[in-house]
């Protein structure tokens, strides 16, 4: 019988998970199975992929739904997309995208909604530019992400099948476009993916589409939520904004990690127990679904003193923002670059802004905010 209902977490899911972690740190529900809410339990699970398998579905999920040697082979393909050199070379493109979006934000005094005007288009355009796709595909990806989150939230099976088929069509069209290009055309990351081999054979379209689906979740789900969380926090905290504007890049990165610890942009990841396993005082049965609840883990008072306070002097080792173990986020370097550049661009062009009304929080499976309205002001009346 369920000990909580993940569909009934109220307007502020993060606070609900905080309370649940203290009451029931390994909590059973029909929809999520066994949810893990404590930092220590999740860390142990992340480092024990044999007991906590990532093979949670019969659908192909590359590389997030794979284990062991199969995961390592496909993960190597993904890692080759995110080498430090490739990520660093992308910085000028990202600056261009961030600057054009920030310039287009509304004039001083007019409210603007950050998720639609900045978070979502920034993530979608960054993904398309990184993969070498035309900017128009960004709009199709945004529309897909909205449909996909709605269908997941409403547990609409037919809707989920429809949006999955729609996503396949968008991505296969881009694969075919790259295949059809002349050999003399500039080589993009999509060409690199098409040339990859696993066990001596090229990847199937189904595997390539799945890689891009994982990627799109990282960008349109997590990066776009992260932008909303950062802007909301800085609108509320002009003192931090001023400190970051004057401070070095390292300070901005530490601040981003701490803002995203306080409000997690990613809510859940799944596992499956492969044997009966003791966690806290519970026994999770073999073959049972397990859910990691990142917002609860990242505010666990056993690891973070005064967990709901923004502090820049925390030990970075405790922050599980990008996960741990074999499924550790391969997009971390790109993500740090994207978030650092959008923050720098914003602070340089629009140093003073405030909330225009109460933000609307997103509901699971989305993290962060559904809506953040802000107003720019001139620096002298804004800070
Ligand atoms: C703020 C931004 C991001 C956060 C907080 C984040 C967080 C995470 C976490 C916690 C995991 C581990 C999941 C697990 O253990 O099951 C993960 C995996 C992954 N992330 Fe990210 N991510 C971010 C951005 C990105 C971006 C930008 C990309 C790609 C462009 C990306 C691609 C992936 C992929 C492919 C995996 C699966 C890795 C595997 O299973 O081996 N992420 N991410």
XYZ file of C-alpha atoms and ligand atoms in Angstrom:
426
model
C 0.000 0.000 0.000
C 1.286 3.485 -0.902
C 2.932 5.587 1.829
C 2.616 8.732 -0.273
C 1.264 9.818 -3.636
C 3.785 11.410 -6.031
C 0.848 13.003 -7.894
C -0.235 14.845 -4.738
C 2.836 16.864 -3.816
C 1.139 20.270 -3.794
C 2.412 23.497 -5.336
C 5.908 23.166 -3.890
C 7.214 19.658 -4.519
C 10.652 20.425 -3.036
C 9.223 21.205 0.428
C 6.980 18.141 0.240
C 10.003 15.897 -0.421
C 11.877 17.558 2.491
C 9.058 16.576 4.846
C 8.793 13.076 3.374
C 12.559 12.472 3.764
C 12.294 13.156 7.506
C 9.142 11.047 7.930
C 9.862 8.149 5.583
C 13.297 8.233 3.883
C 12.583 5.092 1.836
C 8.984 5.652 0.775
C 6.823 3.249 -1.204
C 4.237 4.403 -3.743
C 2.401 2.629 -6.533
C 3.603 5.117 -9.126
C 7.314 5.402 -8.199
C 7.919 2.117 -6.388
C 10.600 2.625 -3.703
C 11.674 6.263 -3.587
C 15.072 6.975 -2.028
C 15.292 10.376 -0.332
C 18.468 10.273 1.750
C 21.877 11.326 0.421
C 23.729 8.297 1.874
C 21.219 5.773 0.485
C 21.290 7.321 -2.990
C 25.087 7.530 -3.036
C 25.280 3.820 -2.147
C 22.762 2.960 -4.889
C 24.625 5.014 -7.532
C 27.823 3.121 -6.748
C 26.142 -0.299 -6.843
C 24.791 -0.619 -10.404
C 24.643 -4.417 -10.115
C 22.021 -4.253 -7.352
C 20.404 -1.055 -8.659
C 20.097 -1.731 -12.381
C 19.332 1.044 -14.869
C 17.481 -1.369 -17.143
C 14.063 -0.156 -16.073
C 12.109 -0.463 -19.295
C 11.804 -2.663 -22.359
C 12.359 0.402 -24.578
C 15.829 1.117 -25.947
C 17.388 3.858 -23.764
C 20.951 4.753 -24.770
C 22.942 4.996 -22.530
C 20.759 5.755 -19.482
C 18.782 2.493 -19.528
C 21.802 0.200 -19.914
C 24.092 -1.662 -17.517
C 27.605 -3.081 -17.415
C 29.593 -3.688 -20.603
C 26.729 -2.648 -22.877
C 26.455 0.682 -21.040
C 30.227 1.222 -21.195
C 30.305 0.668 -24.984
C 27.480 3.127 -25.727
C 28.590 5.544 -23.034
C 31.962 5.804 -24.789
C 30.117 6.984 -27.934
C 28.329 9.664 -25.891
C 31.516 10.703 -24.052
C 33.248 11.294 -27.400
C 30.578 13.960 -28.084
C 31.555 15.890 -24.947
C 35.354 16.019 -24.991
C 36.677 19.118 -23.172
C 38.051 20.441 -26.472
C 34.733 20.108 -28.328
C 32.863 21.739 -25.443
C 35.363 24.634 -25.198
C 35.143 25.265 -28.973
C 31.384 25.705 -28.618
C 31.714 28.779 -26.348
C 31.507 31.445 -29.113
C 28.291 29.870 -30.514
C 26.775 29.804 -27.053
C 27.666 33.447 -26.435
C 25.984 34.392 -29.702
C 22.808 32.489 -28.784
C 22.710 33.914 -25.243
C 23.339 37.479 -26.408
C 20.635 37.388 -29.077
C 18.057 36.075 -26.587
C 19.018 38.533 -23.860
C 18.906 41.461 -26.319
C 15.418 40.363 -27.410
C 14.074 40.364 -23.843
C 11.521 43.069 -23.273
C 12.298 46.714 -22.604
C 12.889 48.062 -19.103
C 9.707 48.143 -17.032
C 7.858 45.489 -19.107
C 7.370 42.058 -17.468
C 8.917 39.105 -19.295
C 8.434 35.381 -18.679
C 11.865 33.791 -18.318
C 11.079 30.166 -19.234
C 9.563 30.977 -22.632
C 11.790 33.961 -23.421
C 15.124 32.541 -22.264
C 15.295 29.087 -20.612
C 13.575 26.990 -23.284
C 14.877 28.742 -26.431
C 18.418 28.878 -25.031
C 18.462 25.127 -24.325
C 16.834 24.191 -27.648
C 19.039 26.473 -29.753
C 22.165 25.305 -27.928
C 21.290 21.662 -28.612
C 20.660 22.312 -32.325
C 23.868 24.313 -32.733
C 25.925 21.647 -30.926
C 24.555 18.879 -33.130
C 24.906 20.986 -36.306
C 21.145 21.255 -36.963
C 19.250 24.229 -38.492
C 17.871 26.670 -35.880
C 14.281 25.896 -37.011
C 14.513 22.436 -35.405
C 14.749 24.172 -32.001
C 11.067 25.152 -32.197
C 10.031 21.562 -33.002
C 12.040 20.288 -30.006
C 10.434 22.863 -27.692
C 6.938 21.886 -28.787
C 7.839 18.226 -28.323
C 9.156 18.834 -24.778
C 5.908 20.558 -23.757
C 3.789 17.683 -25.143
C 6.026 15.059 -23.604
C 5.872 16.561 -20.098
C 2.112 16.933 -20.315
C 1.615 13.314 -21.404
C 3.980 12.060 -18.656
C 2.256 14.148 -15.977
C -1.206 12.968 -17.057
C -0.047 9.357 -17.537
C -1.577 9.533 -21.002
C -0.319 6.291 -22.620
C -1.687 7.033 -26.083
C -0.320 10.583 -25.852
C 3.114 9.273 -24.828
C 3.213 6.910 -27.833
C 2.195 9.791 -30.105
C 4.865 12.183 -28.795
C 7.518 9.441 -28.967
C 6.682 8.821 -32.642
C 6.766 12.577 -33.294
C 10.219 12.851 -31.698
C 11.494 9.936 -33.827
C 10.357 11.743 -36.985
C 12.103 15.013 -36.023
C 15.400 13.260 -35.273
C 15.386 10.785 -38.178
C 14.828 13.759 -40.549
C 18.034 15.339 -39.178
C 19.966 12.064 -39.461
C 18.802 11.719 -43.078
C 19.695 15.338 -43.802
C 23.265 14.699 -42.567
C 23.482 11.433 -44.556
C 22.392 13.233 -47.732
C 25.021 15.965 -47.460
C 27.959 15.961 -49.824
C 31.221 14.640 -48.339
C 32.640 18.162 -48.745
C 29.963 19.675 -46.407
C 31.208 20.811 -42.976
C 31.421 17.832 -40.608
C 29.038 18.163 -37.687
C 28.558 16.184 -34.493
C 25.668 14.405 -36.228
C 28.120 13.096 -38.864
C 30.365 11.919 -36.032
C 27.457 9.993 -34.475
C 26.622 8.428 -37.856
C 30.250 7.268 -38.217
C 30.411 5.722 -34.709
C 30.723 1.946 -34.268
C 29.766 -0.315 -31.361
C 30.994 -3.926 -31.581
C 32.185 -3.124 -35.099
C 28.771 -2.059 -36.459
C 27.154 1.374 -36.986
C 24.442 2.441 -34.577
C 20.847 1.829 -35.663
C 18.477 4.772 -36.129
C 16.644 3.593 -33.001
C 19.862 3.830 -30.964
C 20.783 7.223 -32.442
C 17.300 8.609 -31.757
C 17.524 7.325 -28.195
C 20.894 9.054 -27.644
C 19.352 12.309 -28.838
C 16.270 11.753 -26.642
C 18.513 11.493 -23.557
C 20.332 14.580 -24.720
C 17.095 16.526 -25.241
C 16.014 15.637 -21.698
C 19.344 17.086 -20.458
C 18.886 20.293 -22.449
C 15.157 21.000 -22.668
C 14.311 19.410 -19.344
C 17.253 20.210 -17.128
C 19.165 23.187 -18.598
C 15.995 25.132 -19.261
C 14.762 24.452 -15.691
C 18.195 25.458 -14.360
C 18.016 28.836 -16.159
C 14.623 29.525 -14.535
C 15.920 28.553 -11.080
C 19.005 30.772 -11.400
C 17.069 33.812 -12.614
C 14.371 33.379 -9.939
C 16.983 33.161 -7.196
C 18.919 36.193 -8.426
C 15.742 38.243 -8.815
C 15.071 37.602 -5.131
C 18.670 38.169 -4.031
C 20.150 41.388 -5.475
C 23.074 41.188 -3.026
C 24.195 37.820 -4.489
C 23.689 39.203 -7.994
C 25.997 42.132 -7.281
C 28.624 39.821 -5.732
C 28.590 37.491 -8.719
C 28.788 40.330 -11.198
C 31.960 41.602 -9.576
C 33.448 38.193 -8.720
C 35.523 35.639 -10.666
C 34.108 32.844 -12.837
C 34.813 30.252 -10.109
C 32.476 32.102 -7.757
C 29.709 32.098 -10.359
C 30.103 28.347 -10.916
C 29.988 27.651 -7.151
C 26.902 29.860 -6.878
C 25.170 28.037 -9.745
C 25.852 24.659 -8.076
C 24.435 25.953 -4.794
C 21.318 27.489 -6.405
C 20.690 24.171 -8.186
C 21.226 22.270 -4.928
C 18.528 24.361 -3.239
C 16.073 23.874 -6.124
C 16.814 20.758 -8.163
C 16.302 21.131 -11.936
C 16.091 17.331 -12.305
C 13.536 15.576 -10.094
C 13.888 11.825 -10.582
C 15.922 9.014 -12.089
C 14.944 5.368 -12.028
C 16.530 2.047 -11.114
C 15.364 -1.549 -10.589
C 16.460 -3.730 -7.659
C 18.000 -6.965 -8.960
C 17.856 -8.708 -5.545
C 16.200 -8.071 -2.163
C 18.181 -5.173 -0.689
C 18.164 -3.506 2.748
C 17.988 0.293 2.627
C 17.575 2.087 5.954
C 15.184 -0.191 7.865
C 13.346 -1.384 4.748
C 13.773 -4.344 2.428
C 13.266 -3.481 -1.236
C 12.170 -6.699 -2.966
C 13.869 -8.154 -6.010
C 12.698 -6.685 -9.348
C 11.038 -3.711 -7.628
C 11.183 -0.240 -9.223
C 13.344 2.302 -7.362
C 13.223 6.095 -7.808
C 15.919 8.588 -6.840
C 14.338 11.837 -5.627
C 17.102 14.382 -6.258
C 15.438 17.402 -4.574
C 15.261 15.513 -1.252
C 18.799 14.138 -1.569
C 20.272 17.575 -2.280
C 18.743 19.105 0.868
C 19.522 16.271 3.282
C 20.561 17.869 6.614
C 22.817 14.871 7.330
C 25.180 16.231 4.644
C 24.290 19.916 4.247
C 24.220 22.015 7.428
C 21.297 24.472 7.265
C 20.230 22.774 4.020
C 17.734 25.428 2.951
C 20.300 28.261 3.226
C 22.334 29.537 0.265
C 25.986 29.174 1.274
C 29.019 29.570 -0.951
C 31.437 27.893 1.478
C 30.033 24.368 1.195
C 32.187 21.340 0.401
C 31.461 20.776 -3.314
C 32.021 17.013 -2.864
C 28.605 16.592 -1.248
C 26.672 18.125 -4.138
C 25.191 15.355 -6.318
C 23.908 17.735 -9.014
C 25.443 15.703 -11.843
C 25.081 12.308 -10.146
C 27.814 9.762 -9.355
C 28.933 6.345 -10.530
C 28.779 4.926 -14.066
C 25.775 7.032 -15.137
C 27.396 10.318 -14.000
C 26.208 13.103 -16.314
C 28.342 13.163 -19.485
C 26.938 16.627 -20.274
C 28.387 18.208 -17.115
C 31.115 20.193 -18.926
C 28.692 21.477 -21.566
C 26.099 22.237 -18.917
C 28.561 24.290 -16.834
C 29.595 26.222 -19.941
C 25.981 26.878 -20.975
C 24.874 28.032 -17.522
C 28.022 30.135 -16.950
C 27.611 31.912 -20.296
C 23.914 32.645 -19.903
C 24.512 34.002 -16.402
C 27.445 36.185 -17.514
C 25.454 37.536 -20.460
C 22.486 38.332 -18.277
C 24.491 40.044 -15.552
C 26.399 42.100 -18.118
C 23.378 43.223 -20.157
C 20.622 43.325 -17.537
C 22.237 43.772 -14.131
C 19.047 44.809 -12.331
C 15.831 42.801 -12.342
C 13.112 41.806 -9.928
C 10.201 39.376 -9.779
C 6.962 40.630 -11.303
C 4.534 38.453 -9.359
C 4.903 35.115 -7.602
C 6.628 32.444 -9.742
C 4.661 29.280 -10.569
C 6.474 26.090 -9.633
C 6.664 23.225 -12.100
C 5.044 19.941 -11.215
C 6.832 16.600 -11.499
C 8.282 15.237 -13.704
C 9.518 18.781 -14.362
C 11.695 20.601 -11.841
C 12.138 24.295 -11.103
C 9.479 26.705 -12.325
C 6.761 26.671 -14.948
C 6.679 30.480 -14.966
C 9.019 33.197 -13.688
C 7.913 36.733 -14.563
C 10.546 39.397 -14.062
C 10.904 43.090 -14.781
C 14.135 44.795 -15.769
C 14.939 48.076 -14.155
C 17.673 50.626 -14.574
C 20.591 49.762 -12.277
C 20.081 52.823 -10.078
C 16.508 51.854 -9.078
C 16.847 48.083 -9.370
C 19.531 46.464 -7.246
C 21.894 21.411 -15.107
C 21.983 20.512 -16.077
C 22.084 19.020 -15.874
C 21.945 18.276 -14.734
C 21.614 18.756 -13.321
C 22.126 16.880 -15.096
C 22.092 15.827 -14.204
C 22.282 14.494 -14.533
C 22.290 13.400 -13.602
C 22.073 13.527 -12.113
C 22.502 12.259 -14.315
C 22.625 10.846 -13.748
C 21.316 10.104 -13.841
C 21.338 8.724 -13.221
O 22.219 8.388 -12.422
O 20.423 7.943 -13.551
C 22.610 12.630 -15.709
C 22.787 11.736 -16.752
C 22.848 12.119 -18.064
N 22.886 13.413 -18.567
Fe 22.752 15.105 -17.499
N 22.354 16.808 -16.442
C 22.356 18.092 -16.950
C 22.573 18.464 -18.266
C 22.819 17.598 -19.286
C 23.078 17.977 -20.649
C 23.189 19.428 -21.137
C 23.226 16.834 -21.366
C 23.495 16.641 -22.833
C 23.681 17.590 -23.667
C 23.053 15.726 -20.451
C 23.112 14.400 -20.812
C 22.991 13.338 -19.930
C 23.019 11.942 -20.345
C 23.152 11.429 -21.775
C 22.913 11.178 -19.174
C 22.868 9.654 -19.074
C 24.262 9.118 -18.773
C 24.329 7.627 -18.571
O 23.305 6.995 -18.343
O 25.454 7.107 -18.650
N 22.815 16.220 -19.203
N 22.480 14.013 -15.826
